[in-house]
Amino acid sequence: MKVHFFVRFHTKQGQTLLMSGNTPTLGDDTTEAAIPMNYFNEEFWQYTWVLPVDAAGLPDVLQYHYILKNPGGEIVHEWGDDRAIELTGITSEETQIIDTWNHAGEYENVFSLAPFMDVLLEEKKTAAKKKAAKNFTHSFKVKSPLLMENEVICLIGGSKALSSWNSSDALLMVKQGNWWTVNVNLTKDQFPIAYKYGVYNTKYKQFVQYEGGNNRILHDSNGTKKITILHDGFAHLPNNFWRAAGINIPVFSLRSQKSFGVGEFTDLKLLIDWAGSIGLKMIQILPVNDTTSTHTWTDTYPYSAISAFALHPLYLNLEKVAGKKYAGLIKPLKKKQKQLNSLKDIDYEQVLKFKFRAIDELYHAQEKEVFEDEGYKDFFDKNKYWLVPYAAYSYLRDKNGTPDFSQWKQHSIYDEKAIEKLVSPSQKHFDEIGVHYFAQYHLHLQLKEAHDYAHKKGIIVKGDIPIGVNRFGVDTWMEPELYHLDVQAGAPPDDFAVKGQNWSFPTYNWKKMREDGYAWWKTRFEQMSRYFDAFRIDHILGFFRIWSIPVDSVEGIMGHFVPAIPVHINEFNERHIWFNWHRYCRPHITDTVLWEMFGPNSEKFKPFLVDHGDGTYSFKQEYSSQKQVEKHFEKLGHNEENERIKHGLYDLLSNVILIEDPDLNGGLHFHFRFGMEGTTSFRHLEWGTQQQLKELYVDYFFRRQDNFWMREAMQKLPALKRATKMLICGEDLGMVPHCVPDVMKQLGILSLEIQRMPKNTQKEFFHPNDAPYMSVVTPSTHDMSTIRGWWEEDRAKTQRFYNHELGQFGEAPYFCEAWISKAILIQHLYSPAMWSVFLLQDMLGIDEKLRRENPHEERINVPANPKNYWKYRMHITLEELIKEKGFNSELQSYIKASGRA
């Protein structure tokens, strides 16, 4: 038997197509062993597979897909895993399969993901109008994910078997998996045959509409010994009308009557009840991984997890763990619980102190019955790869009094066999290990229960994947080779953080991660999918390039993009730019510079400098980095004068024009310091040199890197996207390279659109009406002030927004009145974007009586402050919110009227 595969794909010069499937002949689903196809004509590539007479060893169902190989060796897989042929059902001597390449960027593909298939799109069962042919020559298959109730896809065409274009007699198709299918016998028809797919309403027995575009054409004629299977891709129907809304709030910010001074996983069920009652389809939360590093409030930063897999004990509901049997153990904590729960904000250290103590008590009471439970055993077996190292790390962190494993007396270098001995139940300290197993199991149960509850209510849960990991965490301890521990990740300066951001994370060693097909990331996605249906990639720009900061820096200003094409020293010579390494790469400090920057206070900075006697200075060795300066002032104690001098020294240290590339030949390759024109070092150059450097600066940041960064992202993101069925949304804010929107569009990754942060630099604001369909629109994020808080920050900007974006005349109100919050919310609800998502604070802002009195108490994070205390909490309980009938009814009416319910 022969199977002829044809795939529609118009290639360019140098491109080739490959085929991969779940048989040895087709490479066993490995890219490296994929089979090259043959160029057939401008429209098709072809491959013929001769099946062996003895079918032993062949799978019952052939699953396969196509791969594009570009001239430079870049590999692009088509999207999806739904091409399947039942080999056991093939009885004809020849089978012809005509496929259509499935581009990952087709927005219809998003509806085949888990949140839509499992929750948001209910499967509608429909009966065929008339039976399909038993003895068929052609099997037509097409996808159409969005249909109205009682609608099915039908087939109609210019032959007798296809109803001769009589729409009232169209062939109704049956849904099989993702495909609408119908079998037809075309032996008596003449070719070529024109045909189209359409929509038929089974309730009213009425043809609704044809698909758009030109007729489809079937060219081949068939004998009885040949079967043709057509995978026709998507029916050309409008599939961009599905829209929904969601709520965004960190778990720690939730407040309920039963929580323990902080939001808990059990509180998510109340949030889901409220969200469902007003028509929301998504709840979005911040990362919920364990961040316990120092046991202090500095651990509140949710994007600095000590484990990419372990959940935070902060979110554990003690009452649920205790149950009725052990309720007496936590009864003494009721008074403390009430006290902590009444606080305006989270008292992180007190909450953790009492929770850890209670978890330990519950563990000792329940240890035996939990560890013998079949559910626990299953959890342990499935999660052992991260659970055991995490528990060992947590024990060693507390025993040594530091998360910095390089300072541990034993086990500073991870060794799997040594750790197996350390965690053995026979060890005297095992309870200090086992308590972490116990806590993680119950956290798993509570978060999974909330996730399952959301599904019952028709709501999906969206998580958040931080771009980095804690440099002194389990992940870096276990596999240090996956990270660059000698640098720090962050973000370049912007309007919200003028000195840049330093997140202190190590950067990823993508080259090493690529060696095993990004196994760490795939494992991370797999674990997340147990609790989440969608996720936000924090700083998706990091997959294109990351802002890499020297390990001895405190601020983010002295970073540069990695990877990036540096400026070679010869480029300065070619452009006739005077080059002086010391002048460009070292802080430029003169008496004039000191006076310009600090005025009469300049003398206070000279004790930190070496005076060269000619009006120029350099830093003393002991103050030659920001970290050294920081350490010096830590000894002196905190006061305003010391802070001014410290930050002044930081500014002096960053008063450079070029940063030497640390990974390439010394003195030959350079990166421009971001914001070069704003430095006094630049301003003190003569005008001609300034102009030449500006031209090269623009080339470096805005011209030479774009294609390079695009190729970098396309090596990572397609493989990672194929590894999950979750919906992926990218946080694509900041200094966005031109290639980013195109890559995200190609891969079907939703973008983030924010009214106050337009991606068009020529505009002051972004209007939600201009959002692309494949996007999430929101008026605020956790990294920004709320609508009400922002309204008071810049009076002139607020006035322009009031007149131009809200279309109001006259002077803007000084405070953000409820009707303004309402108008902005409604703007976002009516956006064409697939999702509109709101901070809970912004939703409450539409009600004068319900919202918080002081909007500045509602901010969650200030990115410019690396030591922000993440402690915001709802000012009313979820139980109270659910009872606010008038507010909820009003909100529900807006959501329903916008078509998002």
Coordinates of N, CA, C and O in Angstrom, one line a residue, residues 297-382:
W297 N 10.3 40.3 55.6 CA 9.4 40.9 54.7 C 10.0 41.1 53.3 O 9.3 41.2 52.3
T298 N 11.3 41.0 53.2 CA 12.0 41.2 51.9 C 11.7 40.0 51.0 O 11.9 40.0 49.8
D299 N 11.1 38.9 51.6 CA 10.7 37.7 50.8 C 9.4 37.9 50.1 O 8.9 37.0 49.4
T300 N 8.7 39.1 50.3 CA 7.4 39.3 49.7 C 7.4 39.4 48.2 O 6.4 39.4 47.5
Y301 N 8.6 39.6 47.6 CA 8.7 39.8 46.1 C 8.3 38.5 45.5 O 9.1 37.5 45.5
P302 N 7.2 38.4 44.8 CA 6.7 37.1 44.3 C 7.4 36.6 43.1 O 7.2 35.4 42.7
Y303 N 8.3 37.4 42.5 CA 9.0 37.1 41.2 C 10.4 36.5 41.6 O 11.2 36.3 40.6
S304 N 10.7 36.3 42.8 CA 12.0 35.8 43.2 C 11.8 34.5 44.0 O 12.2 34.4 45.2
A305 N 11.3 33.5 43.3 CA 11.0 32.2 43.9 C 12.3 31.4 44.2 O 13.2 31.4 43.4
I306 N 12.3 30.8 45.3 CA 13.5 29.9 45.6 C 13.3 28.5 44.9 O 14.2 27.7 44.9
S307 N 12.1 28.3 44.3 CA 11.9 27.1 43.5 C 10.8 27.5 42.5 O 9.8 28.1 42.8
A308 N 11.1 27.0 41.3 CA 10.2 27.3 40.2 C 9.0 26.3 40.3 O 8.0 26.4 39.5
F309 N 9.0 25.4 41.2 CA 8.0 24.4 41.3 C 7.2 24.4 42.6 O 6.0 24.1 42.7
A310 N 7.9 24.7 43.7 CA 7.3 24.6 45.1 C 6.3 25.8 45.3 O 6.6 26.9 44.9
L311 N 5.2 25.5 45.9 CA 4.2 26.5 46.2 C 4.5 27.1 47.6 O 5.2 26.5 48.4
H312 N 4.0 28.4 47.8 CA 4.4 29.1 49.0 C 3.5 28.7 50.2 O 2.2 28.8 50.1
P313 N 4.1 28.3 51.3 CA 3.3 27.9 52.5 C 2.4 29.1 53.0 O 1.5 28.8 53.7
L314 N 2.7 30.3 52.6 CA 1.9 31.4 52.9 C 0.5 31.3 52.6 O -0.4 31.7 53.3
Y315 N 0.2 30.5 51.5 CA -1.2 30.4 51.0 C -1.9 29.2 51.5 O -3.0 28.9 51.1
L316 N -1.4 28.5 52.5 CA -2.0 27.3 53.0 C -3.1 27.7 54.0 O -2.8 28.5 55.0
N317 N -4.3 27.1 53.9 CA -5.3 27.4 54.9 C -5.2 26.3 56.0 O -5.4 25.1 55.7
L318 N -4.9 26.7 57.2 CA -4.6 25.8 58.3 C -5.9 25.1 58.7 O -5.8 23.9 59.0
E319 N -7.0 25.7 58.7 CA -8.2 25.1 59.1 C -8.6 23.9 58.2 O -9.0 22.9 58.7
K320 N -8.4 24.0 56.9 CA -8.7 22.9 56.0 C -7.7 21.8 56.2 O -8.1 20.6 56.1
V321 N -6.4 22.1 56.5 CA -5.4 21.0 56.8 C -5.8 20.3 58.1 O -5.7 19.1 58.1
A322 N -6.2 21.0 59.1 CA -6.6 20.4 60.4 C -7.8 19.6 60.3 O -7.9 18.5 60.9
G323 N -8.8 20.1 59.5 CA -10.1 19.3 59.5 C -10.7 19.3 60.9 O -10.2 19.9 61.9
K324 N -11.8 18.6 61.0 CA -12.5 18.5 62.3 C -11.6 17.7 63.3 O -11.6 18.0 64.5
K325 N -10.9 16.7 62.8 CA -10.2 15.8 63.7 C -9.1 16.6 64.5 O -8.8 16.3 65.7
Y326 N -8.4 17.5 63.9 CA -7.3 18.2 64.5 C -7.6 19.7 64.7 O -6.6 20.5 64.8
A327 N -8.8 20.1 64.7 CA -9.2 21.5 64.9 C -8.7 22.1 66.2 O -8.4 23.3 66.2
G328 N -8.6 21.2 67.2 CA -8.1 21.7 68.5 C -6.7 22.2 68.4 O -6.3 23.1 69.2
L329 N -5.9 21.8 67.4 CA -4.5 22.2 67.4 C -4.4 23.7 66.9 O -3.4 24.4 67.3
I330 N -5.3 24.1 66.1 CA -5.2 25.5 65.7 C -6.2 26.5 66.4 O -6.2 27.7 66.2
K331 N -7.0 25.9 67.3 CA -8.0 26.7 68.1 C -7.3 27.8 68.8 O -7.8 29.0 68.9
P332 N -6.1 27.6 69.5 CA -5.4 28.6 70.2 C -4.9 29.8 69.3 O -4.6 30.9 69.8
L333 N -4.9 29.6 68.0 CA -4.5 30.7 67.1 C -5.6 31.6 66.6 O -5.4 32.6 65.9
K334 N -6.9 31.3 67.1 CA -8.0 32.1 66.6 C -7.9 33.5 66.9 O -8.2 34.4 66.1
K335 N -7.4 33.9 68.1 CA -7.2 35.3 68.5 C -6.2 36.0 67.6 O -6.4 37.1 67.2
K336 N -5.1 35.3 67.4 CA -4.0 35.8 66.5 C -4.5 36.0 65.1 O -4.3 37.0 64.4
Q337 N -5.3 35.0 64.6 CA -5.8 35.0 63.3 C -6.7 36.2 63.1 O -6.6 37.0 62.1
K338 N -7.6 36.5 64.1 CA -8.5 37.6 64.0 C -7.7 38.9 64.0 O -8.1 39.8 63.3
Q339 N -6.7 39.0 64.8 CA -5.9 40.2 64.9 C -5.2 40.5 63.6 O -5.2 41.6 63.0
L340 N -4.5 39.5 63.0 CA -3.8 39.6 61.7 C -4.8 39.9 60.6 O -4.5 40.7 59.7
N341 N -6.0 39.3 60.7 CA -6.9 39.5 59.6 C -7.6 40.8 59.6 O -8.1 41.3 58.6
S342 N -7.5 41.5 60.7 CA -8.1 42.9 60.8 C -7.2 44.0 60.3 O -7.6 45.1 60.2
L343 N -5.9 43.6 60.1 CA -4.9 44.6 59.7 C -5.2 45.1 58.3 O -5.7 44.4 57.4
K344 N -4.9 46.4 58.0 CA -5.1 47.0 56.7 C -4.3 46.3 55.7 O -4.8 46.0 54.6
D345 N -3.0 46.0 56.0 CA -2.1 45.4 55.0 C -1.6 44.1 55.6 O -1.9 43.8 56.8
I346 N -0.8 43.3 54.9 CA -0.3 42.1 55.3 C 0.9 42.3 56.3 O 1.8 43.1 55.9
D347 N 0.9 41.7 57.4 CA 2.1 41.6 58.2 C 2.8 40.3 57.9 O 2.6 39.3 58.6
Y348 N 3.6 40.3 56.9 CA 4.2 39.1 56.3 C 4.9 38.3 57.3 O 4.8 37.0 57.4
E349 N 5.8 38.9 58.1 CA 6.6 38.1 59.0 C 5.8 37.5 60.1 O 6.1 36.3 60.5
Q350 N 4.8 38.2 60.7 CA 3.9 37.6 61.7 C 3.1 36.4 61.1 O 3.0 35.4 61.8
V351 N 2.6 36.6 59.9 CA 1.7 35.6 59.3 C 2.6 34.3 59.1 O 2.1 33.2 59.5
L352 N 3.8 34.5 58.6 CA 4.6 33.3 58.3 C 5.0 32.6 59.6 O 5.1 31.4 59.7
K353 N 5.4 33.4 60.6 CA 5.8 32.9 61.9 C 4.8 32.0 62.5 O 5.1 30.8 62.9
F354 N 3.5 32.4 62.5 CA 2.5 31.6 63.1 C 2.0 30.5 62.2 O 1.7 29.4 62.7
K355 N 2.1 30.7 60.9 CA 1.7 29.6 60.0 C 2.7 28.5 60.0 O 2.3 27.3 60.1
F356 N 4.0 28.8 60.0 CA 5.0 27.8 60.0 C 4.9 26.9 61.3 O 5.1 25.7 61.3
R357 N 4.7 27.6 62.4 CA 4.5 27.0 63.7 C 3.4 26.0 63.7 O 3.5 24.8 64.1
A358 N 2.2 26.4 63.1 CA 1.0 25.6 63.1 C 1.2 24.4 62.1 O 0.8 23.3 62.4
I359 N 1.9 24.7 60.9 CA 2.2 23.6 60.0 C 3.0 22.5 60.6 O 2.8 21.3 60.4
D360 N 4.0 22.9 61.4 CA 4.8 22.0 62.1 C 4.0 21.1 63.1 O 4.2 19.9 63.1
E361 N 3.1 21.7 63.8 CA 2.3 21.0 64.8 C 1.4 20.0 64.0 O 1.2 18.9 64.4
L362 N 0.7 20.5 63.0 CA -0.2 19.6 62.2 C 0.6 18.5 61.6 O 0.1 17.4 61.5
Y363 N 1.8 18.8 61.1 CA 2.6 17.7 60.5 C 2.9 16.6 61.5 O 2.7 15.4 61.2
H364 N 3.3 16.9 62.7 CA 3.6 15.9 63.7 C 2.4 15.1 64.1 O 2.5 14.0 64.5
A365 N 1.2 15.8 64.1 CA 0.0 15.1 64.4 C -0.5 14.1 63.3 O -1.1 13.1 63.6
Q366 N -0.2 14.5 62.1 CA -0.8 13.8 60.9 C 0.2 13.0 60.1 O -0.2 12.4 59.1
E367 N 1.5 13.1 60.4 CA 2.5 12.6 59.6 C 2.3 11.2 59.1 O 2.3 10.9 57.9
K368 N 1.9 10.3 60.0 CA 1.8 8.9 59.7 C 0.6 8.7 58.7 O 0.8 8.0 57.6
E369 N -0.5 9.2 59.0 CA -1.7 9.0 58.1 C -1.5 9.6 56.8 O -2.0 9.1 55.8
V370 N -0.9 10.8 56.7 CA -0.7 11.4 55.4 C 0.3 10.7 54.6 O 0.0 10.4 53.4
F371 N 1.4 10.3 55.2 CA 2.5 9.6 54.4 C 2.0 8.2 53.9 O 2.6 7.7 53.0
E372 N 1.0 7.7 54.5 CA 0.5 6.4 54.1 C -0.7 6.5 53.2 O -1.1 5.5 52.6
D373 N -1.1 7.7 52.9 CA -2.3 8.0 52.1 C -1.9 7.7 50.6 O -0.8 8.2 50.2
E374 N -2.7 7.1 49.8 CA -2.4 6.8 48.4 C -2.3 8.1 47.6 O -1.5 8.2 46.7
G375 N -3.1 9.1 47.9 CA -3.0 10.3 47.2 C -1.7 11.0 47.4 O -1.1 11.5 46.5
Y376 N -1.2 11.0 48.7 CA 0.1 11.6 48.9 C 1.2 10.8 48.2 O 2.1 11.4 47.6
K377 N 1.2 9.5 48.2 CA 2.2 8.7 47.5 C 2.2 9.0 46.1 O 3.3 9.1 45.5
D378 N 1.1 9.2 45.4 CA 1.0 9.5 44.0 C 1.6 10.9 43.8 O 2.4 11.1 42.9
F379 N 1.3 11.8 44.7 CA 1.8 13.2 44.6 C 3.4 13.2 44.7 O 4.1 13.8 43.9
F380 N 3.8 12.4 45.7 CA 5.3 12.4 45.9 C 6.0 11.8 44.7 O 7.0 12.3 44.3
D381 N 5.5 10.7 44.2 CA 6.1 10.0 43.0 C 6.2 11.0 41.8 O 7.2 11.0 41.1
K382 N 5.1 11.7 41.6 CA 5.1 12.6 40.4 C 5.9 13.8 40.5 O 6.3 14.4 39.6

